[in-house]
Amino acid sequence: MEKTIIKDKFDRPLRDLRISVIDRCNFRCQYCMPADQFGDDFEFLPRSALLTYEEIERVAKVFVSLGVEKIRLTGGEPLLRKDLPLLVEKISNIEGLNDIGLTTNGVLLPKLAQKLKDAGLKRVNVSLDTLNDELFGQINGRGIGTKPVLDGIAAAKKAGLGVKINMVVKKGLNDSEIIPMADYCKNNGLELRFIEYMDVGSTNGWKMDDVITKKQIYMMLKEHYQLENLDPAYFGEVAKLYNYKDTNVNVGFIPSVSESFCSSCTRSRLSANGQIFTCLFNGNGHDIRNFMRNGATDEELITRITSIWNGRDDRYSDERTEETAKNRKKIEMSYIGG
Ligand code: SAM
Ligand code: SF4
Ligand code: SF4
């Protein structure tokens, strides 16, 4: 398909697409899918509601024709979706796409890393919030220690995948792990990204007071390491990156709360059941699954996605207050991925 660039109401181009392939997860991280809210009786999407791989591929191609250069697969836990390497293969063959990544809790990487690499995956972001087994078990809500994740990281490296680590920092929960995690990642040549705790969804009981800001973490790091500021690699780069002086290892921050980056946000999201979200903090998405299942042509899909993006005026993080965090209806993160 020929490539067109489309812009939203604030002149932001469409560049990135995050695809959630499943809303289920083998963890119950307390900041994402708290175990008391996502219990045994929680109704996840039935299989028939999920986009098929053919449908995902079709939508992804349309997105690429409208300017998307990077696709990231996420969830829920994306590695729980059956035969994920098949989807990776389909997506990595899309002409005009520069980059495909995956965000995972890492537990299933020992089984899947090589298959994913062979299918065309380049990079994985593995989420790990602490190296302390007991604390990790508490955070993931399943009592699972760090070993499966560390094994997953090792398997990804062995398979030749690029690996970055995501660490969500919540005050009083794992801020004591900032330096141990920084040490571990630096010593193992892994780029660590500190993510500010966000008010995604409405189940995690978020409070501004629970956020440890980029600045606070940066000050802690400065006491231990010499850091050099790196310029953003491209428009819309959300991570603020630093280099540990005299090494080839970087460390980054995703300061979604304290230094919002809405003005350069080029991301769209596709939920597992085929709804398009133009912001992580939307309440509702725009259906594309039934539209396709009712026979929409590629031209019609292009027109629909173009009009969704042209109408986008989201800038939630610029406007966030305690009030909006509490009262606004927002989709759960496990449903559309991070
Ligand atoms: N299950 C995969 C994983 O954990 O990597 C992929 C989906 S998860 C929703 C994607 C990312 O969102 C993870 O790095 C996770 O730590 C992050 N995340 C989840 N809830 C968050 C919150 N409340 N604030 C900030 N980041 C969050
Ligand atoms: Fe699952 Fe990832 Fe959410 Fe944790 S952050 S509950 S691993 S989807
Ligand atoms: Fe993008 Fe919405 Fe996040 Fe702003 S709040 S950076 S518009 S996803």
GROMACS .gro file of N, CA, C and O in nm, residues 169 171 178 194-197 208 210-220 253-255 257-259:
model
  100
  169VAL      N    1   0.814   0.231   3.923
  169VAL     CA    2   0.855   0.264   4.060
  169VAL      C    3   0.737   0.324   4.135
  169VAL      O    4   0.678   0.423   4.091
  171LYS      N    5   0.617   0.460   4.519
  171LYS     CA    6   0.672   0.501   4.649
  171LYS      C    7   0.635   0.403   4.760
  171LYS      O    8   0.521   0.357   4.768
  178ILE      N    9   1.573   0.088   4.353
  178ILE     CA   10   1.622   0.168   4.238
  178ILE      C   11   1.771   0.145   4.214
  178ILE      O   12   1.813   0.113   4.102
  194PHE      N   13   1.316   0.349   3.396
  194PHE     CA   14   1.231   0.372   3.513
  194PHE      C   15   1.101   0.434   3.464
  194PHE      O   16   1.102   0.538   3.397
  195ILE      N   17   0.991   0.371   3.498
  195ILE     CA   18   0.859   0.421   3.454
  195ILE      C   19   0.786   0.481   3.573
  195ILE      O   20   0.773   0.414   3.678
  196GLU      N   21   0.743   0.604   3.559
  196GLU     CA   22   0.664   0.663   3.668
  196GLU      C   23   0.530   0.590   3.679
  196GLU      O   24   0.466   0.560   3.577
  197TYR      N   25   0.494   0.564   3.802
  197TYR     CA   26   0.367   0.496   3.831
  197TYR      C   27   0.251   0.583   3.779
  197TYR      O   28   0.241   0.700   3.813
  208MET      N   29  -0.129   1.066   4.353
  208MET     CA   30  -0.011   1.141   4.310
  208MET      C   31   0.105   1.118   4.408
  208MET      O   32   0.222   1.109   4.368
  210ASP      N   33   0.198   0.864   4.552
  210ASP     CA   34   0.268   0.735   4.533
  210ASP      C   35   0.370   0.739   4.420
  210ASP      O   36   0.439   0.640   4.395
  211VAL      N   37   0.373   0.852   4.351
  211VAL     CA   38   0.464   0.861   4.235
  211VAL      C   39   0.603   0.905   4.280
  211VAL      O   40   0.617   1.000   4.355
  212ILE      N   41   0.704   0.833   4.235
  212ILE     CA   42   0.841   0.880   4.251
  212ILE      C   43   0.878   0.937   4.115
  212ILE      O   44   0.871   0.866   4.014
  213THR      N   45   0.913   1.064   4.113
  213THR     CA   46   0.932   1.129   3.983
  213THR      C   47   1.070   1.098   3.923
  213THR      O   48   1.163   1.057   3.993
  214LYS      N   49   1.076   1.125   3.795
  214LYS     CA   50   1.203   1.110   3.723
  214LYS      C   51   1.312   1.187   3.796
  214LYS      O   52   1.423   1.138   3.814
  215LYS      N   53   1.280   1.310   3.836
  215LYS     CA   54   1.382   1.395   3.899
  215LYS      C   55   1.435   1.330   4.027
  215LYS      O   56   1.555   1.329   4.054
  216GLN      N   57   1.342   1.275   4.105
  216GLN     CA   58   1.384   1.211   4.231
  216GLN      C   59   1.476   1.090   4.203
  216GLN      O   60   1.577   1.071   4.270
  217ILE      N   61   1.439   1.013   4.105
  217ILE     CA   62   1.521   0.895   4.073
  217ILE      C   63   1.657   0.940   4.019
  217ILE      O   64   1.762   0.887   4.056
  218TYR      N   65   1.652   1.041   3.934
  218TYR     CA   66   1.776   1.093   3.875
  218TYR      C   67   1.872   1.139   3.986
  218TYR      O   68   1.992   1.108   3.983
  219MET      N   69   1.818   1.209   4.085
  219MET     CA   70   1.904   1.257   4.195
  219MET      C   71   1.967   1.139   4.270
  219MET      O   72   2.082   1.143   4.309
  220MET      N   73   1.888   1.033   4.288
  220MET     CA   74   1.944   0.914   4.357
  220MET      C   75   2.057   0.855   4.273
  220MET      O   76   2.162   0.818   4.326
  253PHE      N   77   1.427   0.708   3.145
  253PHE     CA   78   1.310   0.738   3.228
  253PHE      C   79   1.190   0.757   3.137
  253PHE      O   80   1.203   0.814   3.030
  254ILE      N   81   1.076   0.710   3.183
  254ILE     CA   82   0.951   0.740   3.113
  254ILE      C   83   0.871   0.826   3.212
  254ILE      O   84   0.796   0.773   3.295
  255PRO      N   85   0.888   0.958   3.201
  255PRO     CA   86   0.831   1.046   3.303
  255PRO      C   87   0.688   1.088   3.271
  255PRO      O   88   0.655   1.206   3.267
  257VAL      N   89   0.419   1.112   3.418
  257VAL     CA   90   0.339   1.192   3.509
  257VAL      C   91   0.402   1.329   3.532
  257VAL      O   92   0.335   1.431   3.519
  258SER      N   93   0.532   1.331   3.562
  258SER     CA   94   0.593   1.458   3.601
  258SER      C   95   0.637   1.545   3.484
  258SER      O   96   0.651   1.665   3.496
  259GLU      N   97   0.664   1.484   3.369
  259GLU     CA   98   0.705   1.563   3.252
  259GLU      C   99   0.632   1.508   3.131
  259GLU      O  100   0.689   1.435   3.051
   0.00000   0.00000   0.00000
